[in-house]
Each structure stands twice: as structure tokens, then as C-alpha cells.
Amino acid sequence: MARSMEKYLRPEVVTTPFCPGCGHGVLMGSLLRAIDQLGLDMDQTVFVSGIGCAAWIPSPNFAADTLHTLHGRAVAFASGVKKANPDLKVIVVSGDGDLASIGGNHLIHAARRNLDLTVICANNMIYGMTGGQMAPTTPQGHLTATSVKGNPYRPFDLSKLVKGAGAPYVARGAVVRPYELIGYLKKAIASEEFAFVEVMSPCPTQYGRRNKYDSPGAMYDRLGEMCANFSDADCPLPEGALPLGEF
């Protein structure tokens, strides 16, 4: 983490909670740079997260009010915070298993009701912290602790799901393109409507090892190869391509 960002971190936090090669550290740095560039008042901001690796991004790292809530209930708690004090900026940071599986109904109905929340979903395509179980974002055929012969189901396209539920602002970024990601995060935070940013973030420990990636670097190279600009989506994309951009 750059020295200029240390003012946003709790002084008692001296080590990272993330596994070697985890993309969530890049997401944490990108989020703090977006906050810094916007001049967001951390005293008027509440970060809410559920359970999972991504929940460690705001709590315990950020020097702000944080709620580390029940698994899958981050959006529900965030909705309550916003209703109780509409002047607060409420930002949810959690993972794909937490937000899209256990908390899936909270997510789509918050988007439908267009609550003034910013929701950032770190999508590592697996339940990382709880043991590598299959998530609704796990690609079809890929290996997890609960799909040892390969996931037989199609994954959610999270950004399209939330857009279809009515969210006014939806974007998908990736930690391999941090400058674009910072731009999406800034727009989402500045929005006064429901805003959702899906962030593709590799999990070398649970996902990479099971799917025969030799190193974290191999996962980052693969993610970089998969990324395609959303503006290119009208053109034929290679199999497995991942459109990034604003939806």
C-alpha cells in the first residue's frame, strides 16, 4: 500500500489478511485511491460487509465506521443504515458468494428499489475463505471443493443480473486493469442511486490450485487474456472472453 494511502488505514493494522497473490489487495488499494480522488469524508461513510475474504477489505483495515455482518446479509444491514441516517454514504464491500448466493435476494431487491447504496462485489468465482466451495459465479466445468468433477451449472453474469433488476449504474472491472477500475469505483461512489461494481479478482489459493494454475502470475495472465472492453462486445468475442465496462 502506498504511503499516501496510509491515512485511510487503522494504525493498529500492520499485516495483510489476504493470501499471497490474492487480488483483493489490489481492489483495496484501488478503492482507497477512488475515495482519495473524490475527497470522500470517511467520518460520514459507513462500510458494510458480510462474511468472506472480501469482507476483510474494509474491516479491520479502514479507519472508518465498519459493519462486519452475518453471511449474506451485508446489503440488508446497509439498507438499514441508510434508512436510519440518509446523510451517510453507505458502501458495501463483499464477495460473490456472500452477495450473489446467500445474499442474492437482498442484492436484486435493493437494485429494484434503487436504494442509495454503492455495492462492490469482489468476484473470485469461488467461496474462498470457507473452503473453496462452488459459487454461483464458478465457470461451468471448473473444479471446486464441492464440484470435484467440474461445475455442471451455468454461472450468473452478475453485472447483467443486477442491471436487469433495475440498478442505474453497473460496471465490471478487473484488478489487472486498476486505472479503469478506479474510474468505475469513483462513478459508483459519487452516484446517489443504487450503484454496483463487479470486480474480477483472482483467488490462487482455493480456485487456482484446483484448476491447475501453476502460480498466481498464471492466474493474472489468464485474467488479462480474458478481459475485453464492453464496447467490443458487439463483435464476436473468443470463447471465455470477459466483457469489462459500464453496462
Short mmCIF file of C-alpha atoms in Angstrom, two decimals:
data_model
loop_
_atom_site.label_atom_id
_atom_site.label_comp_id
_atom_site.label_asym_id
_atom_site.label_seq_id
_atom_site.Cartn_x
_atom_site.Cartn_y
_atom_site.Cartn_z
CA MET A 1 0.00 0.00 0.00
CA ALA A 2 1.38 3.43 -0.96
CA ARG A 3 2.38 5.69 1.95
CA SER A 4 -0.09 8.32 0.75
CA MET A 5 -2.96 5.90 1.42
CA GLU A 6 -1.92 5.03 4.97
CA LYS A 7 -4.05 7.87 6.35
CA TYR A 8 -7.11 5.76 5.48
CA LEU A 9 -5.89 2.71 7.41
CA ARG A 10 -6.21 1.88 11.08
CA PRO A 11 -2.75 2.31 12.68
CA GLU A 12 -3.06 -0.95 14.60
CA VAL A 13 -3.31 -2.98 11.37
CA VAL A 14 0.24 -3.97 10.39
CA THR A 15 -0.22 -7.12 8.28
CA THR A 16 -2.40 -8.13 5.35
CA PRO A 17 -5.25 -10.62 5.84
CA PHE A 18 -5.03 -11.81 2.24
CA CYS A 19 -3.31 -14.93 0.87
CA PRO A 20 -0.23 -14.46 -1.35
CA GLY A 21 -1.35 -13.47 -4.83
CA CYS A 22 -4.94 -12.63 -3.83
CA GLY A 23 -6.41 -9.86 -5.97
CA HIS A 24 -8.30 -8.28 -3.09
CA GLY A 25 -5.27 -6.22 -2.03
CA VAL A 26 -5.30 -4.53 -5.46
CA LEU A 27 -9.03 -3.89 -5.07
CA MET A 28 -8.46 -2.40 -1.61
CA GLY A 29 -5.80 -0.05 -2.97
CA SER A 30 -8.00 0.91 -5.93
CA LEU A 31 -10.94 1.64 -3.65
CA LEU A 32 -8.83 3.87 -1.39
CA ARG A 33 -7.46 5.76 -4.40
CA ALA A 34 -11.03 6.32 -5.64
CA ILE A 35 -12.00 7.60 -2.18
CA ASP A 36 -8.94 9.86 -2.07
CA GLN A 37 -9.56 11.31 -5.54
CA LEU A 38 -13.20 12.04 -4.66
CA GLY A 39 -12.25 13.62 -1.33
CA LEU A 40 -14.81 11.42 0.43
CA ASP A 41 -15.34 12.26 4.10
CA MET A 42 -14.60 9.00 5.94
CA ASP A 43 -16.37 10.34 9.04
CA GLN A 44 -19.60 10.39 7.02
CA THR A 45 -19.05 6.99 5.41
CA VAL A 46 -20.04 3.52 6.63
CA PHE A 47 -18.57 0.36 5.09
CA VAL A 48 -20.65 -2.80 5.36
CA SER A 49 -19.51 -6.34 4.58
CA GLY A 50 -20.71 -9.89 5.10
CA ILE A 51 -18.50 -12.95 5.57
CA GLY A 52 -15.66 -13.94 3.29
CA CYS A 53 -12.23 -12.85 2.08
CA ALA A 54 -13.54 -9.61 0.54
CA ALA A 55 -15.11 -8.61 3.84
CA TRP A 56 -11.57 -8.12 5.17
CA ILE A 57 -11.04 -5.19 2.80
CA PRO A 58 -12.87 -2.56 4.93
CA SER A 59 -12.85 -4.41 8.23
CA PRO A 60 -10.43 -4.21 10.00
CA ASN A 61 -8.33 -2.16 7.56
CA PHE A 62 -10.24 1.11 7.01
CA ALA A 63 -10.13 3.96 9.52
CA ALA A 64 -13.88 4.48 9.31
CA ASP A 65 -17.09 3.04 10.73
CA THR A 66 -17.41 -0.55 9.54
CA LEU A 67 -20.06 -3.23 10.00
CA HIS A 68 -18.88 -6.83 9.62
CA THR A 69 -22.24 -8.60 9.45
CA LEU A 70 -23.79 -12.04 9.03
CA HIS A 71 -23.04 -14.14 5.94
CA GLY A 72 -25.15 -12.87 3.06
CA ARG A 73 -26.75 -10.01 4.96
CA ALA A 74 -24.46 -7.11 4.07
CA VAL A 75 -26.99 -5.38 1.77
CA ALA A 76 -29.77 -5.83 4.35
CA PHE A 77 -27.66 -4.20 7.08
CA ALA A 78 -26.57 -1.45 4.68
CA SER A 79 -30.20 -0.73 3.79
CA GLY A 80 -30.95 -0.29 7.47
CA VAL A 81 -28.02 2.08 7.98
CA LYS A 82 -29.12 4.22 5.04
CA LYS A 83 -32.74 4.34 6.22
CA ALA A 84 -31.66 5.32 9.74
CA ASN A 85 -29.31 8.09 8.56
CA PRO A 86 -29.79 9.09 4.91
CA ASP A 87 -26.92 11.60 5.13
CA LEU A 88 -24.33 8.83 5.38
CA LYS A 89 -22.54 7.41 2.35
CA VAL A 90 -23.02 3.65 2.64
CA ILE A 91 -20.62 1.35 0.75
CA VAL A 92 -20.96 -2.44 0.73
CA VAL A 93 -17.81 -4.48 0.02
CA SER A 94 -18.23 -8.25 -0.10
CA GLY A 95 -17.68 -11.33 -2.22
CA ASP A 96 -19.65 -13.13 -4.90
CA GLY A 97 -20.70 -15.99 -2.62
CA ASP A 98 -21.88 -13.58 0.06
CA LEU A 99 -23.70 -11.12 -2.22
CA ALA A 100 -24.93 -13.28 -5.09
CA SER A 101 -25.68 -16.61 -3.43
CA ILE A 102 -26.59 -16.38 0.25
CA GLY A 103 -27.50 -12.71 -0.11
CA GLY A 104 -28.79 -12.86 -3.67
CA ASN A 105 -32.33 -11.75 -2.90
CA HIS A 106 -31.13 -8.76 -0.87
CA LEU A 107 -28.96 -7.70 -3.81
CA ILE A 108 -31.55 -7.85 -6.56
CA HIS A 109 -34.30 -6.22 -4.47
CA ALA A 110 -32.03 -3.37 -3.35
CA ALA A 111 -31.28 -2.79 -7.04
CA ARG A 112 -35.00 -2.98 -7.87
CA ARG A 113 -35.84 -0.44 -5.17
CA ASN A 114 -32.94 1.77 -6.30
CA LEU A 115 -31.65 2.36 -2.78
CA ASP A 116 -28.83 4.89 -2.49
CA LEU A 117 -26.11 2.29 -1.88
CA THR A 118 -22.78 1.54 -3.50
CA VAL A 119 -22.18 -2.21 -3.72
CA ILE A 120 -18.73 -3.53 -4.67
CA CYS A 121 -18.57 -7.27 -5.35
CA ALA A 122 -15.14 -8.93 -5.37
CA ASN A 123 -15.77 -11.84 -7.74
CA ASN A 124 -13.15 -14.60 -7.30
CA MET A 125 -15.55 -17.23 -8.71
CA ILE A 126 -15.47 -19.40 -5.57
CA TYR A 127 -16.13 -19.43 -1.83
CA GLY A 128 -12.56 -18.67 -0.77
CA MET A 129 -12.47 -18.27 2.99
CA THR A 130 -14.92 -21.05 3.82
CA GLY A 131 -13.05 -23.80 2.00
CA GLY A 132 -13.32 -23.44 -1.78
CA GLN A 133 -16.93 -24.44 -2.35
CA MET A 134 -18.71 -23.86 -5.67
CA ALA A 135 -20.27 -20.40 -6.03
CA PRO A 136 -22.99 -19.22 -8.44
CA THR A 137 -20.19 -17.46 -10.34
CA THR A 138 -17.97 -20.55 -10.77
CA PRO A 139 -17.48 -21.18 -14.50
CA GLN A 140 -19.13 -24.30 -15.88
CA GLY A 141 -16.80 -27.30 -15.77
CA HIS A 142 -14.36 -25.76 -13.30
CA LEU A 143 -13.26 -27.55 -10.15
CA THR A 144 -14.12 -26.65 -6.56
CA ALA A 145 -14.28 -28.49 -3.23
CA THR A 146 -17.94 -29.32 -3.90
CA SER A 147 -17.67 -29.93 -7.65
CA VAL A 148 -14.68 -32.24 -7.92
CA LYS A 149 -15.78 -33.42 -11.38
CA GLY A 150 -16.48 -29.90 -12.56
CA ASN A 151 -19.32 -27.44 -12.00
CA PRO A 152 -22.28 -28.72 -14.05
CA TYR A 153 -24.20 -25.41 -13.91
CA ARG A 154 -24.02 -22.16 -15.84
CA PRO A 155 -22.71 -19.25 -13.75
CA PHE A 156 -24.51 -15.98 -13.11
CA ASP A 157 -23.48 -12.98 -15.18
CA LEU A 158 -23.63 -10.75 -12.10
CA SER A 159 -23.46 -7.41 -13.86
CA LYS A 160 -26.29 -8.30 -16.23
CA LEU A 161 -28.31 -9.74 -13.35
CA VAL A 162 -28.09 -6.54 -11.30
CA LYS A 163 -28.68 -4.37 -14.36
CA GLY A 164 -31.76 -6.44 -15.18
CA ALA A 165 -33.00 -5.91 -11.63
CA GLY A 166 -33.02 -2.16 -12.25
CA ALA A 167 -29.69 -0.76 -10.98
CA PRO A 168 -29.00 2.62 -12.64
CA TYR A 169 -25.21 2.19 -12.56
CA VAL A 170 -23.47 -1.13 -13.20
CA ALA A 171 -19.86 -1.73 -14.20
CA ARG A 172 -17.46 -4.65 -14.35
CA GLY A 173 -13.73 -4.13 -13.80
CA ALA A 174 -10.72 -6.30 -13.06
CA VAL A 175 -7.71 -5.97 -10.80
CA VAL A 176 -5.46 -6.40 -13.84
CA ARG A 177 -6.79 -3.04 -15.11
CA PRO A 178 -6.62 -0.90 -11.95
CA TYR A 179 -6.89 2.53 -13.59
CA GLU A 180 -10.15 1.62 -15.33
CA LEU A 181 -11.35 0.05 -12.08
CA ILE A 182 -10.68 3.24 -10.11
CA GLY A 183 -12.81 5.15 -12.62
CA TYR A 184 -15.75 2.76 -12.17
CA LEU A 185 -15.44 2.92 -8.39
CA LYS A 186 -15.43 6.72 -8.43
CA LYS A 187 -18.60 6.86 -10.52
CA ALA A 188 -20.33 4.32 -8.28
CA ILE A 189 -19.40 6.13 -5.06
CA ALA A 190 -20.40 9.52 -6.48
CA SER A 191 -23.79 8.17 -7.54
CA GLU A 192 -26.82 8.97 -5.38
CA GLU A 193 -28.65 5.90 -6.71
CA PHE A 194 -28.00 2.16 -6.47
CA ALA A 195 -24.58 1.52 -7.97
CA PHE A 196 -22.91 -1.86 -8.47
CA VAL A 197 -19.32 -2.64 -9.44
CA GLU A 198 -18.28 -6.24 -10.08
CA VAL A 199 -14.53 -6.68 -9.71
CA MET A 200 -12.80 -9.77 -11.11
CA SER A 201 -10.17 -10.73 -8.53
CA PRO A 202 -8.13 -13.97 -8.72
CA CYS A 203 -8.05 -16.50 -5.84
CA PRO A 204 -4.83 -18.51 -6.26
CA THR A 205 -5.29 -20.49 -3.03
CA GLN A 206 -8.72 -22.09 -3.48
CA TYR A 207 -9.53 -21.60 -7.15
CA GLY A 208 -6.11 -21.54 -8.77
CA ARG A 209 -4.72 -24.69 -7.19
CA ARG A 210 -7.81 -26.74 -8.03
CA ASN A 211 -7.88 -25.57 -11.62
CA LYS A 212 -4.20 -26.26 -12.35
CA TYR A 213 -2.81 -22.75 -12.42
CA ASP A 214 0.87 -23.12 -11.58
CA SER A 215 1.25 -19.70 -9.95
CA PRO A 216 -0.64 -16.51 -9.08
CA GLY A 217 1.09 -14.95 -12.08
CA ALA A 218 -0.52 -17.54 -14.35
CA MET A 219 -3.94 -16.58 -12.99
CA TYR A 220 -3.30 -12.88 -13.61
CA ASP A 221 -2.07 -13.61 -17.12
CA ARG A 222 -5.21 -15.67 -17.80
CA LEU A 223 -7.49 -12.94 -16.42
CA GLY A 224 -5.73 -10.35 -18.55
CA GLU A 225 -6.27 -12.52 -21.63
CA MET A 226 -9.97 -12.94 -20.81
CA CYS A 227 -10.65 -9.21 -20.42
CA ALA A 228 -12.29 -7.43 -23.30
CA ASN A 229 -13.79 -3.97 -23.41
CA PHE A 230 -17.57 -3.90 -23.27
CA SER A 231 -17.57 -1.71 -26.38
CA ASP A 232 -16.14 -4.73 -28.18
CA ALA A 233 -18.99 -6.94 -27.02
CA ASP A 234 -20.95 -6.38 -30.23
CA CYS A 235 -18.12 -8.05 -32.09
CA PRO A 236 -17.59 -11.82 -31.94
CA LEU A 237 -15.55 -12.48 -28.81
CA PRO A 238 -13.36 -15.55 -28.28
CA GLU A 239 -14.74 -18.26 -26.01
CA GLY A 240 -14.30 -17.36 -22.35
CA ALA A 241 -13.87 -13.63 -23.01
CA LEU A 242 -14.97 -11.40 -20.15
CA PRO A 243 -16.51 -8.07 -21.18
CA LEU A 244 -15.46 -5.18 -18.93
CA GLY A 245 -17.02 -1.74 -18.80
CA GLU A 246 -20.23 0.09 -17.91
CA PHE A 247 -23.49 -1.71 -18.63
#
